[in-house]
Coordinates of C-alpha atoms in Angstrom, one line a residue:
M1 CA 0.0 0.0 0.0
T2 CA 1.1 3.5 -0.8
R3 CA 0.1 6.6 1.1
V4 CA 0.8 10.3 1.3
E5 CA 2.0 12.1 4.4
V6 CA 1.0 15.8 4.4
G7 CA 2.9 18.3 6.5
P8 CA 3.7 20.2 8.5
K9 CA 4.8 17.3 10.7
T10 CA 7.7 15.2 11.6
F11 CA 7.6 11.9 9.8
I12 CA 9.4 8.8 11.2
R13 CA 9.7 6.0 8.8
Q14 CA 9.1 2.5 10.1
D15 CA 11.4 -0.4 9.3
H16 CA 8.9 -2.0 7.0
E17 CA 8.3 1.3 5.1
K18 CA 10.1 2.9 2.2
V19 CA 10.0 6.6 1.1
L20 CA 9.3 6.5 -2.6
V21 CA 9.3 10.3 -3.5
G22 CA 9.8 13.4 -1.4
P23 CA 9.5 15.4 0.4
L24 CA 7.9 17.5 -2.4
K25 CA 6.3 20.9 -2.5
M26 CA 2.5 21.0 -2.9
V27 CA 0.9 22.2 -6.0
V28 CA -0.1 25.9 -5.7
V29 CA -2.7 27.4 -8.0
P30 CA -2.8 31.2 -7.8
P31 CA -6.0 33.1 -8.2
R32 CA -7.4 33.2 -11.8
H33 CA -5.2 30.3 -12.7
Y34 CA -5.8 26.6 -13.3
C35 CA -4.1 23.3 -13.8
I36 CA -5.0 19.9 -15.2
I37 CA -4.6 16.8 -13.2
E38 CA -4.4 13.4 -14.9
N39 CA -5.8 10.3 -13.2
P40 CA -7.5 12.4 -10.4
V41 CA -8.6 10.9 -7.2
V42 CA -12.3 10.0 -6.5
V43 CA -13.8 12.2 -3.8
D44 CA -17.0 12.0 -1.8
S45 CA -19.7 14.6 -1.2
K46 CA -17.5 16.3 1.3
G47 CA -14.5 16.5 -1.0
Q48 CA -12.5 13.8 0.9
P49 CA -10.6 11.1 -1.1
V50 CA -12.3 7.7 -1.3
F51 CA -10.3 4.6 -0.4
D52 CA -10.9 1.0 -1.6
E53 CA -11.0 -2.1 0.6
H54 CA -7.2 -2.2 0.5
Q55 CA -7.0 1.4 1.8
Q56 CA -5.6 2.5 -1.5
I57 CA -6.8 5.8 -3.1
K58 CA -9.3 5.4 -5.8
L59 CA -8.4 7.0 -9.1
R60 CA -10.3 7.9 -12.2
H61 CA -7.8 6.3 -14.5
A62 CA -7.3 7.8 -18.0
D63 CA -9.5 10.8 -17.0
R64 CA -8.6 14.4 -16.3
E65 CA -9.7 17.2 -14.0
V66 CA -9.4 20.9 -14.0
R67 CA -8.5 22.5 -10.7
L68 CA -8.8 26.2 -10.0
A69 CA -7.3 28.4 -7.3
Q70 CA -7.4 26.7 -3.9
D71 CA -5.3 25.8 -0.9
P72 CA -2.0 24.1 -1.8
F73 CA -2.7 20.4 -2.3
P74 CA -0.5 17.3 -2.7
L75 CA -0.6 14.8 -5.6
F76 CA -1.8 11.4 -4.5
P77 CA -0.1 8.3 -5.8
G78 CA -1.1 7.8 -9.4
E79 CA -2.0 11.5 -10.1
N80 CA 0.0 13.4 -12.6
L81 CA 0.3 17.2 -13.2
V82 CA -0.3 17.7 -16.9
N83 CA 0.7 21.3 -17.0
Q84 CA 2.0 23.9 -14.6
P85 CA -0.7 26.4 -13.3
Q86 CA -1.4 28.9 -16.0
A87 CA -3.7 31.9 -16.3
L88 CA -7.3 31.6 -17.3
T89 CA -8.3 32.8 -20.7
I90 CA -10.0 36.2 -20.8
V91 CA -12.4 36.6 -23.6
K92 CA -12.8 40.2 -24.7
S93 CA -15.9 42.0 -25.9
N94 CA -16.8 41.3 -29.6
T95 CA -14.8 38.1 -29.3
A96 CA -15.8 34.5 -28.7
L97 CA -14.3 31.0 -28.3
R98 CA -15.6 28.3 -30.6
L99 CA -15.7 25.1 -28.5
R100 CA -16.2 21.5 -29.5
A101 CA -17.4 18.7 -27.2
V102 CA -15.0 15.7 -27.1
R103 CA -17.5 13.6 -25.2
D104 CA -21.1 13.7 -23.9
F105 CA -21.5 15.9 -20.9
E106 CA -23.8 18.4 -19.2
E107 CA -23.0 21.8 -17.9
T108 CA -24.9 24.4 -15.9
V109 CA -25.3 27.8 -17.6
G110 CA -27.1 30.2 -15.2
D111 CA -30.2 28.4 -14.1
A112 CA -30.3 26.1 -17.1
V113 CA -28.6 22.8 -17.7
E114 CA -27.2 22.3 -21.2
K115 CA -26.5 18.9 -22.6
H116 CA -23.7 18.5 -25.2
I117 CA -23.1 15.5 -27.4
A118 CA -19.6 14.7 -28.7
G119 CA -19.0 16.7 -31.8
D120 CA -21.3 19.6 -30.9
E121 CA -20.0 23.1 -31.3
W122 CA -21.0 26.3 -29.5
L123 CA -19.7 29.7 -28.7
F124 CA -18.5 31.2 -25.4
T125 CA -18.9 34.9 -26.0
G126 CA -17.1 37.7 -24.2
P127 CA -16.6 39.7 -22.2
G128 CA -15.9 37.0 -19.6
T129 CA -13.4 34.5 -18.2
Y130 CA -13.4 31.0 -19.8
I131 CA -13.1 28.2 -17.3
P132 CA -11.6 25.2 -19.1
N133 CA -13.5 21.9 -19.3
V134 CA -11.8 18.6 -20.0
S135 CA -14.9 17.6 -22.0
A136 CA -14.5 20.4 -24.5
E137 CA -11.7 21.7 -26.6
V138 CA -11.1 25.2 -27.9
V139 CA -11.2 25.1 -31.7
E140 CA -10.5 28.8 -32.5
T141 CA -11.0 32.3 -31.4
V142 CA -13.7 34.2 -33.3
V143 CA -13.4 37.9 -33.6
A144 CA -16.3 40.1 -34.6
T145 CA -16.1 41.9 -38.0
V146 CA -16.9 45.6 -38.0
I147 CA -19.4 46.6 -40.7
A148 CA -19.1 50.2 -41.7
P149 CA -21.8 52.2 -43.4
N150 CA -22.2 51.3 -47.1
Q151 CA -20.7 47.8 -46.3
A152 CA -22.2 44.3 -45.9
L153 CA -20.8 41.1 -44.6
R154 CA -21.1 38.0 -46.8
L155 CA -21.6 34.8 -44.8
R156 CA -21.8 31.1 -45.6
A157 CA -23.3 28.3 -43.5
R158 CA -20.9 25.5 -42.7
Q159 CA -23.8 23.2 -42.0
D160 CA -27.5 23.4 -41.5
C161 CA -28.2 26.1 -38.9
I162 CA -30.2 29.1 -37.9
S163 CA -28.6 32.4 -38.7
R164 CA -27.5 34.4 -35.6
I165 CA -29.0 37.8 -36.6
D166 CA -32.4 37.0 -38.1
N167 CA -33.2 33.5 -36.9
V168 CA -33.7 32.2 -40.5
K169 CA -33.0 28.5 -41.2
R170 CA -30.0 28.1 -43.5
V171 CA -28.8 25.0 -45.3
A172 CA -25.2 23.9 -45.6
G173 CA -23.4 26.0 -48.3
E174 CA -26.0 28.7 -48.4
E175 CA -24.8 32.3 -48.4
W176 CA -26.4 35.5 -47.3
T177 CA -25.4 39.1 -46.4
V178 CA -25.7 41.2 -43.2
A179 CA -25.9 44.9 -43.9
H180 CA -26.4 46.2 -40.4
S181 CA -23.7 48.7 -39.3
G182 CA -21.6 47.8 -36.3
A183 CA -19.7 44.8 -35.0
Y184 CA -21.1 41.4 -36.0
L185 CA -20.0 38.1 -34.4
P186 CA -20.6 35.1 -36.7
G187 CA -22.5 32.2 -35.3
V188 CA -20.8 28.9 -34.5
Y189 CA -21.7 27.4 -37.9
E190 CA -21.2 30.7 -39.9
E191 CA -18.1 31.6 -41.7
V192 CA -17.1 35.0 -43.1
V193 CA -16.7 34.9 -46.9
D194 CA -16.0 38.6 -47.7
L195 CA -16.7 42.2 -46.7
V196 CA -18.7 43.7 -49.6
E197 CA -18.5 47.4 -50.4
A198 CA -21.7 49.1 -51.4
I199 CA -21.9 50.9 -54.7
V200 CA -22.9 54.5 -54.4
L201 CA -25.5 55.6 -56.9
S202 CA -25.7 59.2 -58.1
D203 CA -28.1 61.1 -60.4
T204 CA -25.9 60.2 -63.4
S205 CA -25.2 56.5 -62.7
A206 CA -27.3 53.4 -62.2
L207 CA -26.5 49.7 -61.5
H208 CA -27.3 47.0 -63.9
L209 CA -28.0 43.7 -62.0
K210 CA -28.8 40.2 -63.0
A211 CA -30.6 37.6 -60.8
L212 CA -28.6 34.3 -60.2
R213 CA -31.8 32.6 -58.9
T214 CA -35.4 33.4 -58.1
F215 CA -35.6 35.5 -54.9
T216 CA -37.1 38.6 -53.4
D217 CA -34.8 41.6 -53.3
R218 CA -34.4 44.1 -50.5
Y219 CA -36.9 46.4 -52.1
G220 CA -39.7 43.8 -51.9
K221 CA -39.7 42.8 -55.6
V222 CA -39.6 39.2 -56.8
R223 CA -36.8 38.6 -59.3
K224 CA -36.9 35.6 -61.6
N225 CA -33.8 33.6 -62.4
G226 CA -31.9 35.4 -65.2
E227 CA -33.9 38.6 -64.9
E228 CA -32.1 41.8 -65.4
W229 CA -33.0 45.2 -64.0
L230 CA -31.6 48.7 -63.0
V231 CA -31.2 50.1 -59.5
T232 CA -31.1 53.9 -59.5
N233 CA -30.7 56.5 -56.7
K234 CA -34.5 56.6 -56.5
E235 CA -34.5 53.2 -54.9
A236 CA -31.4 53.7 -52.7
E237 CA -28.5 56.1 -52.3
A238 CA -26.1 53.1 -52.2
H239 CA -26.7 49.4 -53.1
T240 CA -25.0 46.4 -51.7
P241 CA -25.3 43.4 -54.1
S242 CA -26.8 40.4 -52.4
V243 CA -25.5 36.8 -52.9
Y244 CA -28.2 36.2 -55.6
E245 CA -27.3 39.4 -57.6
K246 CA -24.6 39.8 -60.2
V247 CA -23.4 43.3 -61.1
V248 CA -23.3 43.4 -64.9
E249 CA -22.1 47.0 -65.2
Q250 CA -22.7 50.6 -64.1
V251 CA -24.9 52.5 -66.5
A252 CA -24.3 56.1 -67.3
I253 CA -27.3 58.4 -67.8
T254 CA -28.2 59.4 -71.3
T255 CA -28.9 63.1 -71.7
L256 CA -30.6 64.8 -74.7
T257 CA -30.6 68.5 -75.3
N258 CA -33.6 70.3 -76.9
R259 CA -31.8 70.0 -80.2
Q260 CA -31.4 66.2 -80.1
Y261 CA -33.5 63.0 -80.2
C262 CA -32.9 59.3 -80.2
I263 CA -34.8 56.0 -81.0
V264 CA -34.8 53.3 -78.4
T265 CA -35.0 49.7 -79.7
D266 CA -36.7 47.0 -77.7
P267 CA -38.1 49.4 -75.1
V268 CA -39.2 48.3 -71.6
D269 CA -42.9 48.6 -70.7
E270 CA -44.4 49.4 -67.3
K271 CA -44.1 45.8 -66.2
G272 CA -40.4 45.7 -66.9
N273 CA -40.7 43.5 -70.0
N274 CA -38.8 44.3 -73.3
L275 CA -41.1 45.0 -76.2
L276 CA -39.0 43.1 -78.7
G277 CA -38.9 44.5 -82.2
Q278 CA -40.6 47.8 -81.3
K279 CA -39.1 51.3 -81.2
R280 CA -39.7 54.4 -79.1
L281 CA -38.9 58.0 -80.0
I282 CA -37.5 60.2 -77.3
K283 CA -37.1 63.9 -77.8
G284 CA -35.0 66.3 -75.8
D285 CA -34.7 68.1 -73.4
C286 CA -34.6 65.0 -71.1
S287 CA -32.3 62.5 -69.3
F288 CA -32.9 58.8 -68.8
F289 CA -31.2 55.5 -68.2
L290 CA -31.2 52.7 -70.8
R291 CA -32.9 49.7 -69.3
P292 CA -31.4 46.2 -69.7
G293 CA -32.1 45.0 -73.3
E294 CA -32.7 48.4 -74.7
G295 CA -30.4 50.0 -77.3
L296 CA -30.0 53.2 -79.3
L297 CA -30.6 53.1 -83.0
K298 CA -27.9 55.2 -84.6
G299 CA -27.1 56.7 -81.3
I300 CA -28.1 60.3 -80.3
Q301 CA -29.0 62.3 -83.4
D302 CA -29.4 66.0 -84.0
V303 CA -32.7 67.6 -85.1
F304 CA -32.9 68.2 -88.8
V305 CA -32.8 72.0 -89.4
L306 CA -33.8 72.8 -93.0
N307 CA -33.2 76.1 -94.8
E308 CA -35.6 77.3 -97.4
D309 CA -33.4 75.8 -100.2
E310 CA -33.2 72.4 -98.5
A311 CA -35.4 69.3 -98.3
L312 CA -35.5 65.8 -96.9
V313 CA -36.5 62.7 -98.9
L314 CA -38.4 60.4 -96.5
R315 CA -39.6 56.8 -96.8
A316 CA -42.2 55.0 -94.7
T317 CA -40.9 51.7 -93.2
E318 CA -44.4 50.7 -91.9
E319 CA -47.9 51.8 -92.2
F320 CA -48.9 54.8 -90.1
E321 CA -50.8 58.1 -90.2
D322 CA -48.6 61.1 -90.7
K323 CA -49.8 64.4 -89.3
E324 CA -48.3 67.0 -91.5
D325 CA -49.3 70.7 -91.5
S326 CA -52.5 69.9 -89.6
K327 CA -53.4 67.3 -92.1
T328 CA -53.4 63.5 -91.6
V329 CA -51.9 61.5 -94.4
A330 CA -52.0 57.8 -94.5
R331 CA -48.5 56.4 -95.3
R332 CA -47.9 52.9 -96.5
P333 CA -44.6 50.9 -96.3
G334 CA -42.3 52.1 -99.1
D335 CA -44.0 55.5 -99.7
R336 CA -41.6 58.3 -100.5
W337 CA -42.3 62.0 -100.0
M338 CA -40.4 65.2 -99.6
L339 CA -40.3 67.6 -96.7
V340 CA -39.2 71.1 -97.8
G341 CA -37.8 73.8 -95.5
P342 CA -37.5 76.1 -93.7
R343 CA -38.4 74.0 -90.7
E344 CA -37.2 71.6 -88.0
Y345 CA -37.9 68.0 -88.3
I346 CA -37.6 64.9 -86.1
P347 CA -38.4 61.7 -88.0
A348 CA -40.9 59.3 -86.4
V349 CA -39.9 55.6 -85.7
S350 CA -41.8 54.6 -88.9
V351 CA -39.9 57.0 -91.1
E352 CA -36.5 56.6 -92.7
V353 CA -34.5 59.6 -94.0
V354 CA -33.3 58.6 -97.5
D355 CA -31.5 61.8 -98.5
R356 CA -31.0 65.5 -97.7
R357 CA -31.3 67.6 -100.8
K358 CA -30.4 71.2 -101.6
S359 CA -31.6 73.4 -104.5
I360 CA -29.3 73.5 -107.5
A361 CA -28.8 77.1 -108.9
L362 CA -28.3 77.1 -112.7
D363 CA -27.2 80.0 -114.9
E364 CA -29.1 80.7 -118.1
N365 CA -26.3 78.8 -120.0
E366 CA -26.2 75.8 -117.5
G367 CA -28.4 72.8 -117.2
I368 CA -28.8 69.3 -115.7
Y369 CA -30.3 66.0 -116.8
V370 CA -33.0 64.8 -114.4
R371 CA -34.2 61.2 -114.5
D372 CA -37.6 60.1 -113.2
M373 CA -37.0 56.9 -111.2
K374 CA -40.6 55.7 -111.8
S375 CA -40.9 56.2 -115.6
G376 CA -37.2 56.2 -116.5
K377 CA -37.5 59.3 -118.6
V378 CA -34.7 61.8 -118.7
R379 CA -35.2 65.5 -119.2
A380 CA -33.1 68.6 -119.2
V381 CA -33.6 71.5 -116.8
C382 CA -31.9 74.8 -117.8
G383 CA -31.4 78.3 -116.5
Q384 CA -33.3 78.1 -113.1
T385 CA -32.9 77.0 -109.5
Y386 CA -34.2 73.5 -109.3
M387 CA -34.7 71.0 -106.5
L388 CA -35.0 67.3 -107.3
R389 CA -38.3 65.8 -106.3
E390 CA -38.5 62.6 -104.2
N391 CA -38.8 60.4 -107.3
E392 CA -36.1 62.1 -109.3
E393 CA -32.3 61.8 -109.5
L394 CA -29.5 63.4 -111.4
W395 CA -28.6 61.6 -114.6
S396 CA -25.2 62.4 -116.0
K397 CA -22.7 61.0 -118.5
G398 CA -19.6 61.2 -116.4
A399 CA -20.3 64.7 -115.1
R400 CA -23.0 65.9 -112.7
Y401 CA -23.1 69.5 -114.0
F402 CA -22.4 70.6 -117.5
L403 CA -23.0 73.4 -120.1
L404 CA -25.9 72.9 -122.5
P405 CA -25.6 75.9 -124.9
F406 CA -27.4 73.9 -127.7
L407 CA -30.4 73.3 -125.4
C408 CA -30.6 76.6 -123.7
S409 CA -29.9 78.9 -126.7

């Protein structure tokens, strides 16, 4: 049998006894320190060691025990000091320890008793002092991420869990964003993917987005998979793309003066759908953003300003009613007509400008050949100012203008 003699005392060894180790100093654990004992003794309800029928100290073999600050104590036969007393871990504010249970156990937290199964993970959040437990191991220290204004934190679920901030059930691999300003401490099954910067929207810029899956955006609109739309400063001063949104590009505003116009192809209707194959005329003075799918036909164009000696040859590309000089004229596809100045003119979406013509001034000894494109007849025009009609063209033999003394004499 082996026993421990604790001082202060004078020990007299008997002839049949042998001193194995000692004398040794007791283990001293200072305040706010701890140590780990391997093969600790079994104690009763009063904290006294328990002996077996052979008067040997009972040990919990292959087990460990954490001992905090107390009176100096000796190590009983079979007990081992795993580590020298060391300071307890202080967990600061906005910091947490991620713990993992290495075996099933129960612990008391406040007035509640929590049961942990081997493999479970949980957080010990600060500020506070962490008391080590031999049934749990510290996996890592989690530090809160500070989310500044116009920023968002992108998170991913490591396994099925309930998100810490909004109590929404998440599946493994799912991603979401947290846009609340301040310090955010990820949950035990949440990992930080990235800190996303918001894109500031001004009066002259918009954001072209595309949905990666069907979802409801932060403005309460349902977006279908593959749908594209614009976000302007009317919706938000700054936009942080969610995990289901892809930023295609930033769109600059299109501005027209009162002397300009443009034709928008495949315009978007009130429901946000593109009217494929249709066109829309927009006159200045105005500013607008091109919606996804829209385009400009021939870009931004200037208004046609015609002098009194100028004219435009126009052709209808589809059937429509042309209101000209307070008269309504029915135009059919392919019709050609002429618009004579002085005036300003903005062609409709159903009108194509074929040519811009100017009067030809001829001296009394000058002339031109004019060919009628419908009949094919060629005639001579001499000694006058002449403007070709919509169905006429110059007809020359190598020269556009020439002298015709034999015709004009």
